[in-house]
mmCIF file of C-alpha atoms and ligand atoms in Angstrom:
data_model
loop_
_atom_site.group_PDB
_atom_site.id
_atom_site.type_symbol
_atom_site.label_atom_id
_atom_site.label_comp_id
_atom_site.label_asym_id
_atom_site.label_seq_id
_atom_site.Cartn_x
_atom_site.Cartn_y
_atom_site.Cartn_z
ATOM 1 C CA UNK A 15 114.129 87.458 92.847
ATOM 2 C CA UNK A 16 116.148 84.955 94.723
ATOM 3 C CA UNK A 17 116.061 84.073 98.363
ATOM 4 C CA UNK A 18 119.094 83.381 100.639
ATOM 5 C CA UNK A 19 119.180 79.656 99.554
ATOM 6 C CA UNK A 20 119.412 80.597 95.883
ATOM 7 C CA UNK A 21 115.828 79.558 95.117
ATOM 8 C CA UNK A 22 114.222 81.642 92.398
ATOM 9 C CA UNK A 23 110.922 82.980 93.457
ATOM 10 C CA UNK A 24 108.468 83.359 90.734
ATOM 11 C CA UNK A 25 105.073 82.194 92.032
ATOM 12 C CA UNK A 26 102.775 84.455 94.049
ATOM 13 C CA UNK A 27 99.841 83.105 95.890
ATOM 14 C CA UNK A 28 97.406 86.007 96.508
ATOM 15 C CA UNK A 29 94.591 85.525 98.931
ATOM 16 C CA UNK A 30 91.835 87.995 98.172
ATOM 17 C CA UNK A 31 89.649 87.190 101.181
ATOM 18 C CA UNK A 32 89.610 85.083 104.336
ATOM 19 C CA UNK A 33 85.832 84.358 104.119
ATOM 20 C CA UNK A 34 84.189 81.411 102.628
ATOM 21 C CA UNK A 35 80.882 80.088 101.455
ATOM 22 C CA UNK A 36 81.790 76.409 102.626
ATOM 23 C CA UNK A 37 82.879 75.372 106.093
ATOM 24 C CA UNK A 38 85.298 72.404 105.370
ATOM 25 C CA UNK A 39 85.683 70.987 108.860
ATOM 26 C CA UNK A 40 89.528 70.854 108.568
ATOM 27 C CA UNK A 41 89.852 74.462 107.439
ATOM 28 C CA UNK A 42 87.188 76.548 109.111
ATOM 29 C CA UNK A 43 85.111 76.378 112.483
ATOM 30 C CA UNK A 44 81.535 75.667 111.998
ATOM 31 C CA UNK A 45 80.315 79.080 113.312
ATOM 32 C CA UNK A 46 82.500 80.735 110.668
ATOM 33 C CA UNK A 47 85.070 83.310 111.519
ATOM 34 C CA UNK A 48 84.886 86.758 112.700
ATOM 35 C CA UNK A 49 87.238 87.579 109.760
ATOM 36 C CA UNK A 50 89.201 90.413 108.936
ATOM 37 C CA UNK A 51 87.350 93.774 108.998
ATOM 38 C CA UNK A 52 86.661 95.601 105.849
ATOM 39 C CA UNK A 53 89.561 98.082 106.534
ATOM 40 C CA UNK A 54 91.965 95.290 107.283
ATOM 41 C CA UNK A 55 91.588 93.739 103.872
ATOM 42 C CA UNK A 56 93.631 95.192 101.029
ATOM 43 C CA UNK A 57 91.441 97.017 98.286
ATOM 44 C CA UNK A 58 91.908 95.593 94.952
ATOM 45 C CA UNK A 59 94.059 98.626 93.715
ATOM 46 C CA UNK A 60 96.371 97.932 96.697
ATOM 47 C CA UNK A 61 96.585 94.168 95.661
ATOM 48 C CA UNK A 62 97.217 95.153 92.131
ATOM 49 C CA UNK A 63 100.061 97.391 93.179
ATOM 50 C CA UNK A 64 101.596 94.367 95.265
ATOM 51 C CA UNK A 65 101.164 92.091 92.260
ATOM 52 C CA UNK A 66 102.653 94.700 89.851
ATOM 53 C CA UNK A 67 105.694 95.057 92.153
ATOM 54 C CA UNK A 68 106.062 91.384 92.526
ATOM 55 C CA UNK A 69 105.933 91.027 88.706
ATOM 56 C CA UNK A 70 108.681 93.468 88.154
ATOM 57 C CA UNK A 71 110.723 91.434 90.664
ATOM 58 C CA UNK A 72 110.381 88.253 88.530
ATOM 59 C CA UNK A 73 107.002 86.689 89.641
ATOM 60 C CA UNK A 74 105.654 84.996 86.470
ATOM 61 C CA UNK A 75 102.630 83.088 87.989
ATOM 62 C CA UNK A 76 99.824 84.536 90.231
ATOM 63 C CA UNK A 77 97.428 82.184 91.864
ATOM 64 C CA UNK A 78 94.298 83.972 93.365
ATOM 65 C CA UNK A 79 92.922 81.957 96.418
ATOM 66 C CA UNK A 80 91.205 82.688 99.609
ATOM 67 C CA UNK A 81 89.026 81.809 101.788
ATOM 68 C CA UNK A 82 86.755 81.395 98.763
ATOM 69 C CA UNK A 83 88.021 84.014 96.069
ATOM 70 C CA UNK A 84 84.871 83.953 94.029
ATOM 71 C CA UNK A 85 82.749 85.184 96.875
ATOM 72 C CA UNK A 86 84.623 88.643 96.817
ATOM 73 C CA UNK A 87 82.780 91.015 94.595
ATOM 74 C CA UNK A 88 84.636 92.465 91.660
ATOM 75 C CA UNK A 89 86.800 89.341 91.366
ATOM 76 C CA UNK A 90 86.600 89.117 87.611
ATOM 77 C CA UNK A 91 87.623 92.581 87.023
ATOM 78 C CA UNK A 92 90.541 92.175 89.377
ATOM 79 C CA UNK A 93 91.650 89.090 87.496
ATOM 80 C CA UNK A 94 91.480 91.081 84.204
ATOM 81 C CA UNK A 95 93.851 93.689 85.761
ATOM 82 C CA UNK A 96 96.127 91.068 86.994
ATOM 83 C CA UNK A 97 96.334 89.497 83.603
ATOM 84 C CA UNK A 98 96.953 92.902 81.811
ATOM 85 C CA UNK A 99 100.067 93.596 84.018
ATOM 86 C CA UNK A 100 103.037 94.405 81.525
ATOM 87 C CA UNK A 101 104.735 91.126 82.281
ATOM 88 C CA UNK A 102 101.701 89.228 81.335
ATOM 89 C CA UNK A 103 101.901 86.649 84.248
ATOM 90 C CA UNK A 104 99.976 83.466 84.153
ATOM 91 C CA UNK A 105 96.847 83.890 86.389
ATOM 92 C CA UNK A 106 95.293 80.809 87.946
ATOM 93 C CA UNK A 107 92.705 80.333 90.572
ATOM 94 C CA UNK A 108 91.958 77.822 93.453
ATOM 95 C CA UNK A 109 88.369 77.541 94.255
ATOM 96 C CA UNK A 110 85.789 75.405 95.916
ATOM 97 C CA UNK A 111 83.670 75.538 92.604
ATOM 98 C CA UNK A 112 80.454 76.621 94.224
ATOM 99 C CA UNK A 113 80.345 79.863 92.253
ATOM 100 C CA UNK A 114 82.212 78.629 89.270
ATOM 101 C CA UNK A 115 79.368 77.728 86.936
ATOM 102 C CA UNK A 116 78.133 81.270 86.957
ATOM 103 C CA UNK A 117 81.472 83.076 86.569
ATOM 104 C CA UNK A 118 83.689 80.598 84.342
ATOM 105 C CA UNK A 119 82.998 82.406 81.099
ATOM 106 C CA UNK A 120 83.637 85.739 82.431
ATOM 107 C CA UNK A 121 86.727 84.475 84.258
ATOM 108 C CA UNK A 122 88.170 83.126 80.975
ATOM 109 C CA UNK A 123 87.268 86.290 79.187
ATOM 110 C CA UNK A 124 89.099 88.240 81.866
ATOM 111 C CA UNK A 125 92.301 86.261 81.100
ATOM 112 C CA UNK A 126 92.368 83.434 83.812
ATOM 113 C CA UNK A 127 94.411 80.640 82.436
ATOM 114 C CA UNK A 128 93.080 77.761 84.468
ATOM 115 C CA UNK A 129 91.394 76.591 87.771
ATOM 116 C CA UNK A 130 92.146 74.129 90.818
ATOM 117 C CA UNK A 131 88.890 72.953 92.077
ATOM 118 C CA UNK A 132 88.999 71.524 95.572
ATOM 119 C CA UNK A 133 86.714 68.640 95.987
ATOM 120 C CA UNK A 134 87.100 65.887 98.623
ATOM 121 C CA UNK A 135 84.089 63.624 97.834
ATOM 122 C CA UNK A 136 81.778 62.956 95.047
ATOM 123 C CA UNK A 137 78.825 61.784 97.337
ATOM 124 C CA UNK A 138 76.244 64.427 98.061
ATOM 125 C CA UNK A 139 75.743 63.269 101.893
ATOM 126 C CA UNK A 140 79.619 63.130 102.418
ATOM 127 C CA UNK A 141 79.973 66.601 100.781
ATOM 128 C CA UNK A 142 77.588 68.045 103.275
ATOM 129 C CA UNK A 143 79.314 66.023 106.107
ATOM 130 C CA UNK A 144 82.688 67.644 105.357
ATOM 131 C CA UNK A 145 81.761 71.165 104.039
ATOM 132 C CA UNK A 146 78.577 71.626 106.234
ATOM 133 C CA UNK A 147 76.786 72.917 103.222
ATOM 134 C CA UNK A 148 74.955 71.354 100.376
ATOM 135 C CA UNK A 149 76.374 72.005 96.793
ATOM 136 C CA UNK A 150 78.080 68.991 95.202
ATOM 137 C CA UNK A 151 75.841 69.589 92.105
ATOM 138 C CA UNK A 152 76.974 73.245 91.908
ATOM 139 C CA UNK A 153 80.615 72.265 92.219
ATOM 140 C CA UNK A 154 80.257 69.627 89.404
ATOM 141 C CA UNK A 155 78.503 72.099 87.150
ATOM 142 C CA UNK A 156 81.333 74.492 87.890
ATOM 143 C CA UNK A 157 83.922 72.038 86.711
ATOM 144 C CA UNK A 158 81.810 71.284 83.594
ATOM 145 C CA UNK A 159 81.515 75.078 83.044
ATOM 146 C CA UNK A 160 85.219 75.723 83.485
ATOM 147 C CA UNK A 161 86.126 72.722 80.933
ATOM 148 C CA UNK A 162 83.563 74.067 78.509
ATOM 149 C CA UNK A 163 85.019 77.642 78.388
ATOM 150 C CA UNK A 164 88.559 76.204 78.175
ATOM 151 C CA UNK A 165 90.087 76.826 81.615
ATOM 152 C CA UNK A 166 92.306 73.993 81.056
ATOM 153 C CA UNK A 167 93.668 71.715 82.258
ATOM 154 C CA UNK A 168 91.239 71.325 85.098
ATOM 155 C CA UNK A 169 93.108 70.380 88.233
ATOM 156 C CA UNK A 170 90.914 68.715 91.102
ATOM 157 C CA UNK A 171 92.512 68.669 94.608
ATOM 158 C CA UNK A 172 91.533 65.960 96.878
ATOM 159 C CA UNK A 173 92.641 65.543 100.578
ATOM 160 C CA UNK A 174 92.173 61.846 101.487
ATOM 161 C CA UNK A 175 91.437 60.922 105.160
ATOM 162 C CA UNK A 176 91.724 57.497 106.707
ATOM 163 C CA UNK A 177 88.170 55.971 107.212
ATOM 164 C CA UNK A 178 86.497 59.068 105.777
ATOM 165 C CA UNK A 179 87.019 59.307 102.040
ATOM 166 C CA UNK A 180 89.703 57.048 101.307
ATOM 167 C CA UNK A 181 87.143 54.649 99.819
ATOM 168 C CA UNK A 182 86.882 57.203 97.015
ATOM 169 C CA UNK A 183 90.445 57.461 96.092
ATOM 170 C CA UNK A 184 90.030 54.893 93.082
ATOM 171 C CA UNK A 185 86.820 56.631 91.968
ATOM 172 C CA UNK A 186 88.718 59.895 91.784
ATOM 173 C CA UNK A 187 91.555 58.300 90.082
ATOM 174 C CA UNK A 188 89.171 56.690 87.538
ATOM 175 C CA UNK A 189 87.714 60.000 86.472
ATOM 176 C CA UNK A 190 91.179 60.566 84.504
ATOM 177 C CA UNK A 191 90.237 57.526 82.331
ATOM 178 C CA UNK A 192 87.307 59.661 80.876
ATOM 179 C CA UNK A 193 88.418 63.344 81.474
ATOM 180 C CA UNK A 194 91.559 65.121 80.523
ATOM 181 C CA UNK A 195 91.830 66.484 84.142
ATOM 182 C CA UNK A 196 94.804 66.339 86.623
ATOM 183 C CA UNK A 197 93.367 64.661 89.847
ATOM 184 C CA UNK A 198 95.719 65.443 92.527
ATOM 185 C CA UNK A 199 95.783 63.805 96.067
ATOM 186 C CA UNK A 200 97.287 66.069 98.718
ATOM 187 C CA UNK A 201 98.487 64.968 102.215
ATOM 188 C CA UNK A 202 96.449 66.636 104.934
ATOM 189 C CA UNK A 203 98.744 69.230 106.704
ATOM 190 C CA UNK A 204 98.860 69.939 110.347
ATOM 191 C CA UNK A 205 97.182 73.177 110.515
ATOM 192 C CA UNK A 206 94.293 74.508 112.628
ATOM 193 C CA UNK A 207 94.723 72.143 115.648
ATOM 194 C CA UNK A 208 91.581 73.488 117.070
ATOM 195 C CA UNK A 209 89.298 72.128 114.445
ATOM 196 C CA UNK A 210 87.277 68.796 114.102
ATOM 197 C CA UNK A 211 89.489 67.168 111.680
ATOM 198 C CA UNK A 212 92.898 68.112 113.203
ATOM 199 C CA UNK A 213 93.205 64.696 114.926
ATOM 200 C CA UNK A 214 91.842 62.793 111.849
ATOM 201 C CA UNK A 215 94.695 60.950 109.940
ATOM 202 C CA UNK A 216 95.370 61.985 106.533
ATOM 203 C CA UNK A 217 96.659 59.308 104.170
ATOM 204 C CA UNK A 218 100.257 59.454 103.144
ATOM 205 C CA UNK A 219 100.868 59.635 99.449
ATOM 206 C CA UNK A 220 102.660 56.236 99.739
ATOM 207 C CA UNK A 221 99.551 54.758 101.052
ATOM 208 C CA UNK A 222 97.552 56.342 98.109
ATOM 209 C CA UNK A 223 99.958 55.143 95.589
ATOM 210 C CA UNK A 224 99.811 51.667 97.013
ATOM 211 C CA UNK A 225 96.014 51.733 97.116
ATOM 212 C CA UNK A 226 95.867 52.812 93.492
ATOM 213 C CA UNK A 227 98.532 50.239 92.222
ATOM 214 C CA UNK A 228 96.679 47.347 93.967
ATOM 215 C CA UNK A 229 93.314 48.168 92.671
ATOM 216 C CA UNK A 230 93.977 49.761 89.183
ATOM 217 C CA UNK A 231 97.282 48.060 88.421
ATOM 218 C CA UNK A 232 99.773 49.848 86.147
ATOM 219 C CA UNK A 233 100.394 53.381 87.065
ATOM 220 C CA UNK A 234 102.822 55.107 84.721
ATOM 221 C CA UNK A 235 105.281 57.647 86.294
ATOM 222 C CA UNK A 236 105.520 60.601 84.033
ATOM 223 C CA UNK A 237 108.673 62.694 83.716
ATOM 224 C CA UNK A 238 109.018 65.803 86.021
ATOM 225 C CA UNK A 239 107.480 69.029 84.703
ATOM 226 C CA UNK A 240 107.946 72.288 86.416
ATOM 227 C CA UNK A 241 104.325 73.188 85.712
ATOM 228 C CA UNK A 242 103.235 70.398 88.075
ATOM 229 C CA UNK A 243 104.979 71.970 90.996
ATOM 230 C CA UNK A 244 105.495 69.489 93.897
ATOM 231 C CA UNK A 245 103.182 66.813 92.308
ATOM 232 C CA UNK A 246 104.751 63.442 91.352
ATOM 233 C CA UNK A 247 102.655 62.795 88.215
ATOM 234 C CA UNK A 248 101.145 59.486 86.956
ATOM 235 C CA UNK A 249 98.890 58.202 84.101
ATOM 236 C CA UNK A 250 96.685 55.097 84.104
ATOM 237 C CA UNK A 251 97.221 53.316 80.756
ATOM 238 C CA UNK A 252 95.008 54.892 78.045
ATOM 239 C CA UNK A 253 93.742 57.564 80.364
ATOM 240 C CA UNK A 254 92.989 61.211 79.110
ATOM 241 C CA UNK A 255 93.969 62.744 82.399
ATOM 242 C CA UNK A 256 96.708 62.327 84.926
ATOM 243 C CA UNK A 257 97.052 61.636 88.588
ATOM 244 C CA UNK A 258 99.113 63.762 90.855
ATOM 245 C CA UNK A 259 100.496 62.780 94.297
ATOM 246 C CA UNK A 260 101.579 65.555 96.534
ATOM 247 C CA UNK A 261 103.382 64.459 99.695
ATOM 248 C CA UNK A 262 103.064 67.846 101.404
ATOM 249 C CA UNK A 263 104.025 66.245 104.739
ATOM 250 C CA UNK A 264 106.159 63.373 104.012
ATOM 251 C CA UNK A 265 107.886 64.736 100.996
ATOM 252 C CA UNK A 266 110.819 67.079 100.979
ATOM 253 C CA UNK A 267 110.200 69.508 98.168
ATOM 254 C CA UNK A 268 111.321 72.852 100.093
ATOM 255 C CA UNK A 269 114.437 72.795 98.093
ATOM 256 C CA UNK A 270 112.483 73.763 94.953
ATOM 257 C CA UNK A 271 110.020 76.161 96.621
ATOM 258 C CA UNK A 272 109.423 79.137 94.421
ATOM 259 C CA UNK A 273 106.497 80.755 96.306
ATOM 260 C CA UNK A 274 105.490 83.859 98.198
ATOM 261 C CA UNK A 275 102.244 84.186 99.845
ATOM 262 C CA UNK A 276 100.347 87.467 100.184
ATOM 263 C CA UNK A 277 97.227 87.378 102.438
ATOM 264 C CA UNK A 278 94.179 89.352 102.336
ATOM 265 C CA UNK A 279 95.291 91.853 105.080
ATOM 266 C CA UNK A 280 98.535 92.702 103.118
ATOM 267 C CA UNK A 281 101.054 90.373 105.042
ATOM 268 C CA UNK A 282 103.435 88.220 103.302
ATOM 269 C CA UNK A 283 104.526 84.704 104.295
ATOM 270 C CA UNK A 284 107.648 82.971 102.900
ATOM 271 C CA UNK A 285 106.200 79.646 104.065
ATOM 272 C CA UNK A 286 102.846 78.190 105.073
ATOM 273 C CA UNK A 287 104.398 76.919 108.311
ATOM 274 C CA UNK A 288 106.553 79.827 109.345
ATOM 275 C CA UNK A 289 104.648 82.471 111.319
ATOM 276 C CA UNK A 290 107.248 85.237 110.279
ATOM 277 C CA UNK A 291 105.466 87.734 108.194
ATOM 278 C CA UNK A 292 106.186 91.023 106.493
ATOM 279 C CA UNK A 293 103.543 93.772 106.510
ATOM 280 C CA UNK A 294 102.972 95.616 103.295
ATOM 281 C CA UNK A 295 99.841 97.461 104.309
ATOM 282 C CA UNK A 296 101.502 100.149 105.961
ATOM 283 C CA UNK A 297 103.740 101.002 103.161
ATOM 284 C CA UNK A 298 100.666 100.956 100.850
ATOM 285 C CA UNK A 299 98.617 103.126 103.094
ATOM 286 C CA UNK A 300 101.305 105.594 104.269
ATOM 287 C CA UNK A 301 102.398 106.902 100.873
ATOM 288 C CA UNK A 302 105.337 104.431 100.417
ATOM 289 C CA UNK A 303 106.678 104.378 96.879
ATOM 290 C CA UNK A 304 107.054 101.486 94.574
ATOM 291 C CA UNK A 305 110.705 101.145 95.409
ATOM 292 C CA UNK A 306 109.731 100.703 99.085
ATOM 293 C CA UNK A 307 107.284 98.003 98.283
ATOM 294 C CA UNK A 308 109.737 96.040 96.141
ATOM 295 C CA UNK A 309 112.216 96.210 98.913
ATOM 296 C CA UNK A 310 109.873 94.753 101.401
ATOM 297 C CA UNK A 311 108.911 91.964 99.049
ATOM 298 C CA UNK A 312 112.601 91.214 98.622
ATOM 299 C CA UNK A 313 112.924 91.176 102.406
ATOM 300 C CA UNK A 314 110.006 88.862 102.534
ATOM 301 C CA UNK A 315 111.617 86.517 99.876
ATOM 302 C CA UNK A 316 115.025 86.702 101.963
ATOM 303 C CA UNK A 317 113.206 85.617 105.058
ATOM 304 C CA UNK A 318 111.939 82.284 103.554
ATOM 305 C CA UNK A 319 113.063 79.457 105.761
ATOM 306 C CA UNK A 320 115.172 76.727 104.160
ATOM 307 C CA UNK A 321 112.447 74.191 104.949
ATOM 308 C CA UNK A 322 109.393 73.499 106.952
ATOM 309 C CA UNK A 323 109.859 71.850 110.407
ATOM 310 C CA UNK A 324 106.600 69.816 110.296
ATOM 311 C CA UNK A 325 108.290 66.479 111.154
ATOM 312 C CA UNK A 326 110.665 68.260 113.773
ATOM 313 C CA UNK A 327 110.419 68.050 117.435
ATOM 314 C CA UNK A 328 109.855 71.847 117.867
ATOM 315 C CA UNK A 329 107.056 72.190 115.305
ATOM 316 C CA UNK A 330 104.116 74.015 116.237
ATOM 317 C CA UNK A 331 101.041 74.666 114.205
ATOM 318 C CA UNK A 332 100.907 78.036 112.252
ATOM 319 C CA UNK A 333 99.041 80.717 114.085
ATOM 320 C CA UNK A 334 96.627 81.140 111.084
ATOM 321 C CA UNK A 335 94.238 78.737 109.712
ATOM 322 C CA UNK A 336 94.438 77.740 106.016
ATOM 323 C CA UNK A 337 91.511 79.873 104.980
ATOM 324 C CA UNK A 338 93.376 82.780 106.166
ATOM 325 C CA UNK A 339 96.691 81.905 104.411
ATOM 326 C CA UNK A 340 95.275 80.809 101.121
ATOM 327 C CA UNK A 341 96.549 77.167 101.051
HETATM 328 N N1 SAM B 425 88.409 78.074 99.104
HETATM 329 C C1 SAM B 425 89.142 77.583 97.971
HETATM 330 C C2 SAM B 425 89.395 76.113 97.862
HETATM 331 O O1 SAM B 425 88.933 75.343 98.936
HETATM 332 O O2 SAM B 425 89.958 75.701 96.952
HETATM 333 C C3 SAM B 425 90.662 78.061 98.223
HETATM 334 C C4 SAM B 425 91.297 78.238 99.524
HETATM 335 S S1 SAM B 425 91.563 76.718 100.430
HETATM 336 C C5 SAM B 425 92.245 77.266 101.914
HETATM 337 C C6 SAM B 425 92.883 76.083 99.347
HETATM 338 C C7 SAM B 425 93.283 74.568 99.613
HETATM 339 O O3 SAM B 425 93.679 74.326 100.747
HETATM 340 C C8 SAM B 425 92.107 73.744 99.426
HETATM 341 O O4 SAM B 425 92.388 72.839 98.421
HETATM 342 C C9 SAM B 425 91.966 73.159 100.714
HETATM 343 O O5 SAM B 425 91.351 71.548 100.621
HETATM 344 C C10 SAM B 425 93.305 72.938 101.201
HETATM 345 N N2 SAM B 425 93.723 72.873 102.714
HETATM 346 C C11 SAM B 425 92.928 73.512 103.651
HETATM 347 N N3 SAM B 425 93.272 72.956 104.842
HETATM 348 C C12 SAM B 425 94.373 72.099 104.549
HETATM 349 C C13 SAM B 425 95.063 71.158 105.355
HETATM 350 N N4 SAM B 425 95.152 71.382 106.663
HETATM 351 N N5 SAM B 425 95.981 70.500 104.802
HETATM 352 C C14 SAM B 425 95.953 70.288 103.198
HETATM 353 N N6 SAM B 425 95.208 71.118 102.689
HETATM 354 C C15 SAM B 425 94.371 71.933 103.244
HETATM 355 FE FE1 SF4 B 426 86.545 77.382 102.257
HETATM 356 FE FE2 SF4 B 426 88.299 76.326 100.916
HETATM 357 FE FE3 SF4 B 426 88.568 76.392 103.606
HETATM 358 FE FE4 SF4 B 426 86.818 74.656 102.394
HETATM 359 S S1 SF4 B 426 89.063 74.677 102.158
HETATM 360 S S2 SF4 B 426 86.330 76.006 104.072
HETATM 361 S S3 SF4 B 426 86.235 75.982 100.690
HETATM 362 S S4 SF4 B 426 88.562 78.057 102.166
#
C-alpha cells in the first residue's frame, strides 16, 4: 500500500480503547474522560477484520495501543488472533505497564513480539505527581516480567520535561549500562492544549543529547535501522542496551512515515496531527464487504498529508487527545 507521496504504508497502530488506569497529566484530564460508549467502540471481531484487510494490503507490523490496551478485557485472545493472521504480522504493544506483570506470560504465549513501556520517572512520588496514581512498583514489576518471558527488546519511552523530570535523563540513560533495553526519549508534542502540562516545556532532543554527552561522555551513534523507526540510536561504551532520541517535534521524519492509525471507534487517521479521518465503522456494521473495507483503508492511506505542520503558523492542536488517538 502506497500513499500519494510514494511512501510504503506497512505499520498499523491499532487503539483498542480510549480509557486508561492512569491519568498522565499531559494526556488525560484528572477527572477522566466520558469516553466512547460501548457501542461506539469496535468489537474485537470488527478490529480483526480491519487488521486482516490492512495486512492483505501490505501491513507487516501491528502495534496495539490505547488508552491503556491492557485494561480492555479479552486483550490476550485478541492479540492471539492478530498474530494468527495469514500474513503473520509482527504484533507489538505500547503500555503503561501497570497490568503487565500479570499478563506478560499470556501475552508472550499469544504471539506478542515485544512491548514498549511508557515511564517518565523512576521516583515513586513523582510518578504519583505525573500519573495521579500510585504504581511505580507495579510498572517496574511489569518490565521485569516482560523481560523474563522474552518480550524483547524492552523499549522504555520517556518524555522529558524542563524542570520536572529532566534531572532523571542521565539515570534513565544509565539503565542501558546494566539492561539490554532501548531507553527512548521522545519530544513532548503539542496535543491536548486544555491539559495541565500543555504549557510545560518539553526538552528538545538536541538538549537531551547535550545533557547526556556532558554527563556521560562518549555517546556512540549507531547505524540507522528500519526497526528503530524515527529514533536516532546511540550506545554508551560497554552498555548492554541502547539510547534512542526521537525528535517528534524538531525532527523531520514525515518523509519516512509508514503508519496508519485506527482508533477504537473505527476511524482512521493518516497523521497524528491531521484531523482528517476515514470512518470504517459504517462499512463494518452495514454489511460492507472486504473489498469496500480495503478501498477505505487505501483511501485513508492516500489522504495522509505530506508532513505535519507543528512548526507552521497555521498549526492547531488535534481535535482528539493522545489517549484517544493512541500515540
Ligand atoms: N497507555 C499506553 C502508554 O502510556 O504507553 C498507550 C497509549 S499512550 C497515549 C502512548 C504514548 O503516547 C505514551 O508513551 C505517552 O507517553 C505518549 N504521549 C501522550 N501524550 C503525548 C504528547 N503530548 N507528546 C508525546 N507523547 C505523548
Ligand atoms: Fe494513560 Fe498512556 Fe495517556 Fe498515561 S499516556 S494517561 S498511561 S493513555
